[in-house]
């Protein structure tokens, strides 16, 4: 379940913090459901993370994330969202609606769209991710 997966992510984050990594230096993210799990974990439970990335990911329009962030007055955890125009699993229109809702509740979103990219990873997308992570952890 989503809750069990988030609990596992929480355990991993807690272990890193116990090993001396400052939580404000930890970034989580993933592709597809991995990105959704990362967003859920970060915006429901870990408001101190350095950042979150979601590649070809989606949050449902009725997700508890929106109310959780809204009730805290927003979030200081930035989000990198990358999406391929040719993704046949996660439609660009769905992502655009998600981003509007995320921004409305107070999440800073950097949104990058990649022409010719389906539901997959590509070097230019990974380069964007690398540059974003490098900038966040300066």
Tab-separated table of N, CA, C and O in Angstrom:
chain	number	residue	atom	x	y	z
A	1	UNK	N	0.837	-1.190	0.000
A	1	UNK	CA	0.000	0.000	0.000
A	1	UNK	C	0.878	1.249	0.000
A	1	UNK	O	2.076	1.181	0.282
A	2	UNK	N	0.271	2.380	-0.287
A	2	UNK	CA	0.985	3.655	-0.305
A	2	UNK	C	1.574	3.943	1.070
A	2	UNK	O	2.738	4.358	1.193
A	3	UNK	N	0.795	3.715	2.107
A	3	UNK	CA	1.255	4.014	3.463
A	3	UNK	C	2.458	3.141	3.827
A	3	UNK	O	3.438	3.631	4.397
A	4	UNK	N	2.418	1.866	3.477
A	4	UNK	CA	3.545	0.974	3.766
A	4	UNK	C	4.812	1.419	3.033
A	4	UNK	O	5.907	1.399	3.605
A	5	UNK	N	4.661	1.810	1.769
A	5	UNK	CA	5.824	2.269	1.003
A	5	UNK	C	6.388	3.559	1.586
A	5	UNK	O	7.612	3.728	1.677
A	6	UNK	N	5.518	4.456	1.991
A	6	UNK	CA	5.990	5.703	2.601
A	6	UNK	C	6.682	5.426	3.927
A	6	UNK	O	7.678	6.069	4.259
A	7	UNK	N	6.168	4.454	4.683
A	7	UNK	CA	6.829	4.063	5.930
A	7	UNK	C	8.238	3.542	5.655
A	7	UNK	O	9.174	3.833	6.402
A	8	UNK	N	8.400	2.789	4.579
A	8	UNK	CA	9.732	2.284	4.215
A	8	UNK	C	10.664	3.436	3.829
A	8	UNK	O	11.836	3.447	4.195
A	9	UNK	N	10.139	4.387	3.069
A	9	UNK	CA	10.945	5.565	2.725
A	9	UNK	C	11.320	6.341	3.976
A	9	UNK	O	12.459	6.808	4.114
A	10	UNK	N	10.382	6.494	4.889
A	10	UNK	CA	10.643	7.171	6.162
A	10	UNK	C	11.779	6.478	6.923
A	10	UNK	O	12.650	7.136	7.482
A	11	UNK	N	11.748	5.152	6.939
A	11	UNK	CA	12.781	4.380	7.625
A	11	UNK	C	14.154	4.642	7.000
A	11	UNK	O	15.153	4.818	7.712
A	12	UNK	N	14.209	4.686	5.668
A	12	UNK	CA	15.466	4.978	4.980
A	12	UNK	C	15.961	6.383	5.291
A	12	UNK	O	17.152	6.598	5.541
A	13	UNK	N	15.061	7.346	5.286
A	13	UNK	CA	15.422	8.737	5.596
A	13	UNK	C	15.922	8.824	7.034
A	13	UNK	O	16.965	9.429	7.313
A	14	UNK	N	15.198	8.210	7.967
A	14	UNK	CA	15.602	8.224	9.376
A	14	UNK	C	16.982	7.606	9.566
A	14	UNK	O	17.791	8.102	10.359
A	15	UNK	N	17.269	6.519	8.852
A	15	UNK	CA	18.580	5.863	8.954
A	15	UNK	C	19.690	6.801	8.478
A	15	UNK	O	20.765	6.865	9.099
A	16	UNK	N	19.442	7.526	7.395
A	16	UNK	CA	20.444	8.474	6.894
A	16	UNK	C	20.685	9.597	7.893
A	16	UNK	O	21.826	10.005	8.130
A	17	UNK	N	19.628	10.087	8.503
A	17	UNK	CA	19.766	11.147	9.509
A	17	UNK	C	20.546	10.621	10.716
A	17	UNK	O	21.439	11.299	11.237
A	18	UNK	N	20.237	9.420	11.156
A	18	UNK	CA	20.968	8.809	12.288
A	18	UNK	C	22.434	8.596	11.952
A	18	UNK	O	23.285	8.591	12.843
A	19	UNK	N	22.747	8.421	10.673
A	19	UNK	CA	24.134	8.255	10.234
A	19	UNK	C	24.845	9.590	10.014
A	19	UNK	O	25.970	9.611	9.515
A	20	UNK	N	24.181	10.677	10.360
A	20	UNK	CA	24.840	11.979	10.314
A	20	UNK	C	24.508	12.867	9.135
A	20	UNK	O	25.049	13.965	9.017
A	21	UNK	N	23.629	12.431	8.247
A	21	UNK	CA	23.241	13.272	7.115
A	21	UNK	C	22.144	14.224	7.578
A	21	UNK	O	21.121	13.793	8.103
A	22	UNK	N	22.369	15.500	7.397
A	22	UNK	CA	21.351	16.489	7.762
A	22	UNK	C	20.142	16.321	6.842
A	22	UNK	O	20.300	16.234	5.621
A	23	UNK	N	18.963	16.286	7.416
A	23	UNK	CA	17.747	16.078	6.611
A	23	UNK	C	17.586	17.151	5.539
A	23	UNK	O	17.028	16.896	4.479
A	24	UNK	N	18.125	18.329	5.789
A	24	UNK	CA	18.023	19.406	4.805
A	24	UNK	C	18.976	19.198	3.625
A	24	UNK	O	19.033	20.028	2.724
A	25	UNK	N	19.708	18.071	3.612
A	25	UNK	CA	20.592	17.720	2.502
A	25	UNK	C	20.101	16.473	1.770
A	25	UNK	O	20.777	15.947	0.896
A	26	UNK	N	18.916	15.992	2.139
A	26	UNK	CA	18.376	14.771	1.537
A	26	UNK	C	17.326	15.125	0.491
A	26	UNK	O	16.408	15.898	0.765
A	27	UNK	N	17.480	14.551	-0.687
A	27	UNK	CA	16.531	14.712	-1.789
A	27	UNK	C	15.992	13.326	-2.123
A	27	UNK	O	16.755	12.366	-2.198
A	28	UNK	N	14.682	13.228	-2.293
A	28	UNK	CA	14.085	11.962	-2.705
A	28	UNK	C	13.304	12.168	-3.996
A	28	UNK	O	12.879	13.279	-4.298
A	29	UNK	N	13.117	11.099	-4.731
A	29	UNK	CA	12.362	11.213	-5.970
A	29	UNK	C	12.328	9.900	-6.707
A	29	UNK	O	12.832	8.887	-6.223
A	30	UNK	N	11.723	9.931	-7.874
A	30	UNK	CA	11.655	8.725	-8.665
A	30	UNK	C	10.886	8.920	-9.946
A	30	UNK	O	10.387	10.003	-10.248
A	31	UNK	N	10.815	7.834	-10.688
A	31	UNK	CA	10.095	7.772	-11.956
A	31	UNK	C	8.741	7.115	-11.726
A	31	UNK	O	8.648	6.110	-11.014
A	32	UNK	N	7.715	7.677	-12.298
A	32	UNK	CA	6.371	7.127	-12.256
A	32	UNK	C	5.883	7.002	-10.814
A	32	UNK	O	5.841	7.995	-10.099
A	33	UNK	N	5.554	5.808	-10.354
A	33	UNK	CA	5.055	5.633	-8.983
A	33	UNK	C	6.117	5.986	-7.947
A	33	UNK	O	5.790	6.399	-6.835
A	34	UNK	N	7.390	5.852	-8.309
A	34	UNK	CA	8.464	6.256	-7.395
A	34	UNK	C	8.416	7.740	-7.111
A	34	UNK	O	8.633	8.181	-5.979
A	35	UNK	N	8.111	8.531	-8.119
A	35	UNK	CA	7.965	9.974	-7.928
A	35	UNK	C	6.743	10.308	-7.100
A	35	UNK	O	6.769	11.206	-6.245
A	36	UNK	N	5.655	9.586	-7.341
A	36	UNK	CA	4.437	9.802	-6.553
A	36	UNK	C	4.684	9.473	-5.084
A	36	UNK	O	4.259	10.219	-4.187
A	37	UNK	N	5.377	8.364	-4.819
A	37	UNK	CA	5.696	7.977	-3.433
A	37	UNK	C	6.582	9.030	-2.774
A	37	UNK	O	6.389	9.374	-1.604
A	38	UNK	N	7.547	9.548	-3.521
A	38	UNK	CA	8.439	10.567	-2.983
A	38	UNK	C	7.668	11.833	-2.632
A	38	UNK	O	7.868	12.419	-1.557
A	39	UNK	N	6.762	12.258	-3.512
A	39	UNK	CA	5.967	13.447	-3.223
A	39	UNK	C	5.076	13.227	-2.009
A	39	UNK	O	4.985	14.087	-1.129
A	40	UNK	N	4.445	12.085	-1.949
A	40	UNK	CA	3.572	11.764	-0.825
A	40	UNK	C	4.372	11.785	0.477
A	40	UNK	O	3.955	12.396	1.467
A	41	UNK	N	5.531	11.140	0.483
A	41	UNK	CA	6.363	11.087	1.683
A	41	UNK	C	6.836	12.477	2.091
A	41	UNK	O	6.752	12.854	3.260
A	42	UNK	N	7.321	13.230	1.145
A	42	UNK	CA	7.871	14.549	1.459
A	42	UNK	C	6.807	15.535	1.921
A	42	UNK	O	6.994	16.230	2.923
A	43	UNK	N	5.712	15.596	1.211
A	43	UNK	CA	4.729	16.640	1.501
A	43	UNK	C	3.724	16.256	2.576
A	43	UNK	O	3.019	17.107	3.093
A	44	UNK	N	3.677	14.994	2.944
A	44	UNK	CA	2.831	14.580	4.069
A	44	UNK	C	3.617	14.471	5.367
A	44	UNK	O	3.079	14.655	6.442
A	45	UNK	N	4.939	14.129	5.270
A	45	UNK	CA	5.667	13.765	6.478
A	45	UNK	C	7.019	14.451	6.687
A	45	UNK	O	7.454	14.551	7.824
A	46	UNK	N	7.705	14.835	5.661
A	46	UNK	CA	9.087	15.321	5.789
A	46	UNK	C	9.250	16.732	5.243
A	46	UNK	O	9.857	16.940	4.201
A	47	UNK	N	8.766	17.679	5.971
A	47	UNK	CA	8.787	19.067	5.512
A	47	UNK	C	10.185	19.684	5.508
A	47	UNK	O	10.353	20.793	5.032
A	48	UNK	N	11.182	18.988	6.019
A	48	UNK	CA	12.537	19.553	6.100
A	48	UNK	C	13.475	19.064	5.001
A	48	UNK	O	14.643	19.453	4.976
A	49	UNK	N	13.012	18.202	4.113
A	49	UNK	CA	13.872	17.685	3.049
A	49	UNK	C	14.393	18.804	2.155
A	49	UNK	O	13.776	19.871	2.042
A	50	UNK	N	15.513	18.529	1.476
A	50	UNK	CA	16.095	19.521	0.567
A	50	UNK	C	15.286	19.659	-0.715
A	50	UNK	O	15.234	20.736	-1.308
A	51	UNK	N	14.652	18.582	-1.149
A	51	UNK	CA	13.896	18.650	-2.384
A	51	UNK	C	13.286	17.314	-2.759
A	51	UNK	O	13.580	16.277	-2.161
A	52	UNK	N	12.438	17.362	-3.775
A	52	UNK	CA	11.756	16.187	-4.305
A	52	UNK	C	11.774	16.289	-5.822
A	52	UNK	O	11.601	17.381	-6.375
A	53	UNK	N	11.991	15.151	-6.493
A	53	UNK	CA	11.839	15.147	-7.942
A	53	UNK	C	10.869	14.056	-8.358
A	53	UNK	O	10.778	13.007	-7.731
A	54	UNK	N	10.103	14.366	-9.392
A	54	UNK	CA	9.099	13.440	-9.915
A	54	UNK	C	9.215	13.431	-11.436
A	54	UNK	O	9.035	14.465	-12.078
A	55	UNK	N	9.535	12.272	-11.973
A	55	UNK	CA	9.721	12.113	-13.410
A	55	UNK	C	8.574	11.254	-13.932
A	55	UNK	O	8.397	10.116	-13.481
A	56	UNK	N	7.796	11.802	-14.848
A	56	UNK	CA	6.636	11.086	-15.399
A	56	UNK	C	5.752	10.538	-14.282
A	56	UNK	O	5.377	9.379	-14.266
A	57	UNK	N	5.461	11.385	-13.323
A	57	UNK	CA	4.685	10.995	-12.142
A	57	UNK	C	3.383	11.771	-12.068
A	57	UNK	O	3.197	12.751	-12.780
A	58	UNK	N	2.538	11.343	-11.177
A	58	UNK	CA	1.216	11.958	-11.063
A	58	UNK	C	0.728	11.870	-9.626
A	58	UNK	O	1.012	10.897	-8.931
A	59	UNK	N	0.005	12.886	-9.200
A	59	UNK	CA	-0.710	12.852	-7.926
A	59	UNK	C	-2.188	12.959	-8.267
A	59	UNK	O	-2.592	13.805	-9.060
A	60	UNK	N	-2.991	12.123	-7.666
A	60	UNK	CA	-4.442	12.179	-7.906
A	60	UNK	C	-5.007	13.526	-7.495
A	60	UNK	O	-4.509	14.175	-6.577
A	61	UNK	N	-6.074	13.924	-8.142
A	61	UNK	CA	-6.668	15.238	-7.868
A	61	UNK	C	-7.252	15.331	-6.467
A	61	UNK	O	-7.405	16.425	-5.935
A	62	UNK	N	-7.541	14.199	-5.830
A	62	UNK	CA	-8.091	14.222	-4.474
A	62	UNK	C	-7.076	13.761	-3.423
A	62	UNK	O	-7.429	13.383	-2.317
A	63	UNK	N	-5.791	13.825	-3.759
A	63	UNK	CA	-4.736	13.369	-2.855
A	63	UNK	C	-4.737	14.166	-1.546
A	63	UNK	O	-5.012	15.371	-1.525
A	64	UNK	N	-4.379	13.496	-0.469
A	64	UNK	CA	-4.270	14.140	0.841
A	64	UNK	C	-3.094	15.110	0.905
A	64	UNK	O	-3.023	15.926	1.826
A	65	UNK	N	-2.198	15.030	-0.058
A	65	UNK	CA	-1.045	15.934	-0.087
A	65	UNK	C	-1.510	17.387	-0.090
A	65	UNK	O	-0.976	18.222	0.637
A	66	UNK	N	-2.487	17.691	-0.897
A	66	UNK	CA	-2.923	19.081	-1.050
A	66	UNK	C	-3.405	19.661	0.277
A	66	UNK	O	-2.985	20.757	0.667
A	67	UNK	N	-4.260	18.947	0.979
A	67	UNK	CA	-4.766	19.439	2.268
A	67	UNK	C	-3.657	19.509	3.304
A	67	UNK	O	-3.622	20.434	4.123
A	68	UNK	N	-2.757	18.539	3.288
A	68	UNK	CA	-1.667	18.515	4.256
A	68	UNK	C	-0.774	19.744	4.105
A	68	UNK	O	-0.451	20.415	5.085
A	69	UNK	N	-0.381	20.044	2.883
A	69	UNK	CA	0.484	21.198	2.636
A	69	UNK	C	-0.280	22.498	2.904
A	69	UNK	O	0.253	23.418	3.530
A	70	UNK	N	-1.502	22.572	2.456
A	70	UNK	CA	-2.318	23.770	2.672
A	70	UNK	C	-2.465	24.067	4.169
A	70	UNK	O	-2.343	25.212	4.596
A	71	UNK	N	-2.682	23.031	4.975
A	71	UNK	CA	-2.883	23.227	6.419
A	71	UNK	C	-1.622	23.742	7.107
A	71	UNK	O	-1.708	24.368	8.163
A	72	UNK	N	-0.446	23.496	6.502
A	72	UNK	CA	0.815	24.009	7.059
A	72	UNK	C	1.198	25.357	6.456
A	72	UNK	O	2.266	25.886	6.754
A	73	UNK	N	0.364	25.893	5.594
A	73	UNK	CA	0.661	27.177	4.984
A	73	UNK	C	1.681	27.108	3.865
A	73	UNK	O	2.365	28.081	3.580
A	74	UNK	N	1.785	25.958	3.229
A	74	UNK	CA	2.720	25.791	2.119
A	74	UNK	C	3.851	24.866	2.495
A	74	UNK	O	3.830	24.214	3.542
A	75	UNK	N	4.855	24.810	1.642
A	75	UNK	CA	6.010	23.945	1.870
A	75	UNK	C	7.256	24.613	1.323
A	75	UNK	O	7.225	25.229	0.259
A	76	UNK	N	8.347	24.470	2.067
A	76	UNK	CA	9.626	25.015	1.595
A	76	UNK	C	10.416	23.980	0.798
A	76	UNK	O	11.517	24.260	0.351
A	77	UNK	N	9.852	22.788	0.618
A	77	UNK	CA	10.536	21.725	-0.130
A	77	UNK	C	10.251	21.895	-1.615
A	77	UNK	O	9.117	21.691	-2.061
A	78	UNK	N	11.271	22.285	-2.403
A	78	UNK	CA	11.041	22.486	-3.838
A	78	UNK	C	10.839	21.166	-4.580
A	78	UNK	O	11.336	20.119	-4.157
A	79	UNK	N	10.133	21.256	-5.689
A	79	UNK	CA	9.808	20.081	-6.497
A	79	UNK	C	10.265	20.286	-7.933
A	79	UNK	O	9.958	21.308	-8.553
A	80	UNK	N	11.016	19.311	-8.449
A	80	UNK	CA	11.340	19.261	-9.873
A	80	UNK	C	10.407	18.234	-10.504
A	80	UNK	O	10.370	17.084	-10.083
A	81	UNK	N	9.639	18.690	-11.488
A	81	UNK	CA	8.694	17.831	-12.195
A	81	UNK	C	9.131	17.774	-13.650
A	81	UNK	O	9.246	18.805	-14.307
A	82	UNK	N	9.394	16.592	-14.166
A	82	UNK	CA	9.763	16.418	-15.573
A	82	UNK	C	8.767	15.481	-16.237
A	82	UNK	O	8.348	14.481	-15.646
A	83	UNK	N	8.412	15.827	-17.478
A	83	UNK	CA	7.384	15.058	-18.173
A	83	UNK	C	7.673	15.042	-19.669
A	83	UNK	O	8.061	16.051	-20.243
A	84	UNK	N	7.459	13.891	-20.273
A	84	UNK	CA	7.603	13.769	-21.714
A	84	UNK	C	6.298	14.058	-22.425
A	84	UNK	O	5.225	13.657	-21.973
A	85	UNK	N	6.385	14.755	-23.537
A	85	UNK	CA	5.203	15.075	-24.342
A	85	UNK	C	4.549	13.796	-24.874
A	85	UNK	O	3.331	13.707	-24.993
A	86	UNK	N	5.376	12.783	-25.145
A	86	UNK	CA	4.872	11.553	-25.752
A	86	UNK	C	4.610	10.429	-24.742
A	86	UNK	O	4.515	9.262	-25.121
A	87	UNK	N	4.478	10.785	-23.480
A	87	UNK	CA	4.197	9.785	-22.445
A	87	UNK	C	2.765	9.285	-22.635
A	87	UNK	O	1.811	10.056	-22.546
A	88	UNK	N	2.615	8.003	-22.916
A	88	UNK	CA	1.285	7.450	-23.150
A	88	UNK	C	0.644	6.894	-21.875
A	88	UNK	O	-0.511	6.481	-21.892
A	89	UNK	N	1.373	6.908	-20.774
A	89	UNK	CA	0.844	6.438	-19.489
A	89	UNK	C	0.373	7.592	-18.601
A	89	UNK	O	-0.660	7.505	-17.948
A	90	UNK	N	1.179	8.640	-18.554
A	90	UNK	CA	0.858	9.824	-17.749
A	90	UNK	C	0.724	11.005	-18.712
A	90	UNK	O	1.712	11.493	-19.247
A	91	UNK	N	-0.489	11.429	-18.936
A	91	UNK	CA	-0.767	12.474	-19.924
A	91	UNK	C	-0.299	13.844	-19.436
A	91	UNK	O	-0.443	14.183	-18.254
A	92	UNK	N	0.239	14.634	-20.342
A	92	UNK	CA	0.747	15.965	-20.035
A	92	UNK	C	-0.342	16.841	-19.408
A	92	UNK	O	-0.070	17.591	-18.464
A	93	UNK	N	-1.567	16.727	-19.886
A	93	UNK	CA	-2.666	17.542	-19.330
A	93	UNK	C	-2.888	17.228	-17.844
A	93	UNK	O	-3.192	18.120	-17.055
A	94	UNK	N	-2.740	15.968	-17.466
A	94	UNK	CA	-2.913	15.576	-16.054
A	94	UNK	C	-1.826	16.221	-15.200
A	94	UNK	O	-2.092	16.693	-14.100
A	95	UNK	N	-0.612	16.224	-15.725
A	95	UNK	CA	0.511	16.813	-14.999
A	95	UNK	C	0.309	18.315	-14.849
A	95	UNK	O	0.552	18.881	-13.786
A	96	UNK	N	-0.131	18.966	-15.904
A	96	UNK	CA	-0.365	20.407	-15.833
A	96	UNK	C	-1.402	20.742	-14.765
A	96	UNK	O	-1.257	21.714	-14.021
A	97	UNK	N	-2.455	19.927	-14.656
A	97	UNK	CA	-3.470	20.133	-13.608
A	97	UNK	C	-2.877	19.903	-12.225
A	97	UNK	O	-3.165	20.651	-11.276
A	98	UNK	N	-2.050	18.879	-12.092
A	98	UNK	CA	-1.387	18.590	-10.816
A	98	UNK	C	-0.512	19.760	-10.397
A	98	UNK	O	-0.534	20.180	-9.240
A	99	UNK	N	0.242	20.300	-11.333
A	99	UNK	CA	1.155	21.402	-11.014
A	99	UNK	C	0.388	22.638	-10.570
A	99	UNK	O	0.790	23.318	-9.623
A	100	UNK	N	-0.725	22.925	-11.219
A	100	UNK	CA	-1.556	24.058	-10.782
A	100	UNK	C	-1.983	23.867	-9.341
A	100	UNK	O	-1.872	24.782	-8.514
A	101	UNK	N	-2.442	22.674	-8.991
A	101	UNK	CA	-2.885	22.396	-7.617
A	101	UNK	C	-1.716	22.477	-6.630
A	101	UNK	O	-1.868	23.002	-5.523
A	102	UNK	N	-0.559	21.956	-7.005
A	102	UNK	CA	0.606	22.018	-6.123
A	102	UNK	C	1.024	23.458	-5.858
A	102	UNK	O	1.318	23.833	-4.722
A	103	UNK	N	1.058	24.259	-6.904
A	103	UNK	CA	1.411	25.679	-6.733
A	103	UNK	C	0.364	26.401	-5.895
A	103	UNK	O	0.714	27.252	-5.064
A	104	UNK	N	-0.910	26.068	-6.084
A	104	UNK	CA	-1.995	26.710	-5.326
A	104	UNK	C	-1.878	26.474	-3.822
A	104	UNK	O	-2.316	27.311	-3.036
A	105	UNK	N	-1.311	25.323	-3.414
A	105	UNK	CA	-1.175	25.052	-1.976
A	105	UNK	C	0.168	25.519	-1.425
A	105	UNK	O	0.427	25.373	-0.230
A	106	UNK	N	1.032	26.064	-2.283
A	106	UNK	CA	2.264	26.661	-1.779
A	106	UNK	C	3.533	25.863	-1.999
A	106	UNK	O	4.504	26.023	-1.260
A	107	UNK	N	3.568	25.032	-3.034
A	107	UNK	CA	4.778	24.286	-3.356
A	107	UNK	C	5.450	24.947	-4.558
A	107	UNK	O	4.797	25.237	-5.560
A	108	UNK	N	6.754	25.182	-4.446
A	108	UNK	CA	7.533	25.727	-5.547
A	108	UNK	C	7.855	24.600	-6.516
A	108	UNK	O	8.487	23.612	-6.137
A	109	UNK	N	7.409	24.756	-7.759
A	109	UNK	CA	7.563	23.696	-8.757
A	109	UNK	C	8.373	24.209	-9.939
A	109	UNK	O	8.067	25.265	-10.494
A	110	UNK	N	9.396	23.468	-10.302
A	110	UNK	CA	10.095	23.693	-11.568
A	110	UNK	C	9.600	22.604	-12.509
A	110	UNK	O	9.770	21.416	-12.241
A	111	UNK	N	8.984	23.002	-13.602
A	111	UNK	CA	8.374	22.047	-14.530
A	111	UNK	C	9.117	22.063	-15.849
A	111	UNK	O	9.272	23.114	-16.466
A	112	UNK	N	9.574	20.890	-16.268
A	112	UNK	CA	10.288	20.753	-17.536
A	112	UNK	C	9.565	19.739	-18.405
A	112	UNK	O	9.245	18.641	-17.950
A	113	UNK	N	9.320	20.109	-19.658
A	113	UNK	CA	8.661	19.233	-20.623
A	113	UNK	C	9.687	18.858	-21.687
A	113	UNK	O	10.431	19.719	-22.173
A	114	UNK	N	9.705	17.569	-22.061
A	114	UNK	CA	10.672	17.071	-23.021
A	114	UNK	C	9.962	16.508	-24.246
A	114	UNK	O	9.182	15.557	-24.133
A	115	UNK	N	10.224	17.113	-25.406
A	115	UNK	CA	9.649	16.632	-26.662
A	115	UNK	C	10.252	15.276	-27.008
A	115	UNK	O	11.444	15.039	-26.810
A	116	UNK	N	9.401	14.386	-27.521
A	116	UNK	CA	9.861	13.075	-27.947
A	116	UNK	C	10.105	12.081	-26.822
A	116	UNK	O	10.543	10.969	-27.073
A	117	UNK	N	9.834	12.471	-25.586
A	117	UNK	CA	10.059	11.579	-24.447
A	117	UNK	C	8.762	10.905	-24.051
A	117	UNK	O	7.737	11.565	-23.868
A	118	UNK	N	8.812	9.580	-23.931
A	118	UNK	CA	7.661	8.814	-23.464
A	118	UNK	C	7.753	8.582	-21.968
A	118	UNK	O	8.303	9.399	-21.235
A	119	UNK	N	7.242	7.460	-21.521
A	119	UNK	CA	7.276	7.100	-20.100
A	119	UNK	C	8.591	6.370	-19.830
A	119	UNK	O	8.636	5.150	-19.680
A	120	UNK	N	9.661	7.153	-19.795
A	120	UNK	CA	11.016	6.617	-19.729
A	120	UNK	C	11.973	7.708	-19.276
A	120	UNK	O	11.577	8.851	-19.085
A	121	UNK	N	13.230	7.349	-19.111
A	121	UNK	CA	14.281	8.312	-18.810
A	121	UNK	C	15.092	8.577	-20.067
A	121	UNK	O	15.225	7.706	-20.927
A	122	UNK	N	15.663	9.780	-20.131
A	122	UNK	CA	16.521	10.124	-21.254
A	122	UNK	C	17.641	11.020	-20.738
A	122	UNK	O	17.490	11.686	-19.722
A	123	UNK	N	18.767	11.051	-21.431
A	123	UNK	CA	19.928	11.794	-20.952
A	123	UNK	C	19.653	13.262	-20.680
A	123	UNK	O	20.123	13.807	-19.678
A	124	UNK	N	18.901	13.942	-21.544
A	124	UNK	CA	18.656	15.363	-21.312
A	124	UNK	C	17.798	15.584	-20.061
A	124	UNK	O	17.986	16.557	-19.327
A	125	UNK	N	16.898	14.660	-19.783
A	125	UNK	CA	16.100	14.742	-18.557
A	125	UNK	C	16.997	14.507	-17.340
A	125	UNK	O	16.899	15.229	-16.336
A	126	UNK	N	17.882	13.525	-17.427
A	126	UNK	CA	18.807	13.254	-16.324
A	126	UNK	C	19.780	14.404	-16.120
A	126	UNK	O	20.158	14.721	-14.982
A	127	UNK	N	20.164	15.071	-17.197
A	127	UNK	CA	21.024	16.246	-17.088
A	127	UNK	C	20.300	17.373	-16.350
A	127	UNK	O	20.889	18.060	-15.505
A	128	UNK	N	19.016	17.552	-16.657
A	128	UNK	CA	18.203	18.550	-15.946
A	128	UNK	C	18.126	18.208	-14.461
A	128	UNK	O	18.284	19.080	-13.601
A	129	UNK	N	17.910	16.928	-14.156
A	129	UNK	CA	17.858	16.478	-12.770
A	129	UNK	C	19.185	16.718	-12.063
A	129	UNK	O	19.225	17.242	-10.944
A	130	UNK	N	20.293	16.362	-12.713
A	130	UNK	CA	21.616	16.581	-12.134
A	130	UNK	C	21.848	18.051	-11.808
A	130	UNK	O	22.299	18.398	-10.706
A	131	UNK	N	21.538	18.927	-12.746
A	131	UNK	CA	21.734	20.362	-12.525
A	131	UNK	C	20.847	20.883	-11.401
A	131	UNK	O	21.276	21.726	-10.603
A	132	UNK	N	19.617	20.393	-11.309
A	132	UNK	CA	18.700	20.806	-10.243
A	132	UNK	C	19.238	20.371	-8.877
A	132	UNK	O	19.271	21.156	-7.942
A	133	UNK	N	19.671	19.112	-8.775
A	133	UNK	CA	20.214	18.607	-7.516
A	133	UNK	C	21.463	19.410	-7.120
A	133	UNK	O	21.616	19.818	-5.962
A	134	UNK	N	22.349	19.642	-8.078
A	134	UNK	CA	23.562	20.410	-7.802
A	134	UNK	C	23.225	21.803	-7.283
A	134	UNK	O	23.844	22.280	-6.317
A	135	UNK	N	22.242	22.432	-7.875
A	135	UNK	CA	21.827	23.775	-7.443
A	135	UNK	C	21.207	23.738	-6.052
A	135	UNK	O	21.476	24.610	-5.221
A	136	UNK	N	20.380	22.749	-5.769
A	136	UNK	CA	19.712	22.634	-4.465
A	136	UNK	C	20.744	22.430	-3.351
A	136	UNK	O	20.622	22.994	-2.262
A	137	UNK	N	21.766	21.618	-3.612
A	137	UNK	CA	22.726	21.255	-2.571
A	137	UNK	C	23.952	22.143	-2.516
A	137	UNK	O	24.914	21.818	-1.819
A	138	UNK	N	23.941	23.276	-3.194
A	138	UNK	CA	25.092	24.212	-3.160
A	138	UNK	C	25.440	24.580	-1.750
A	138	UNK	O	24.638	24.779	-0.897
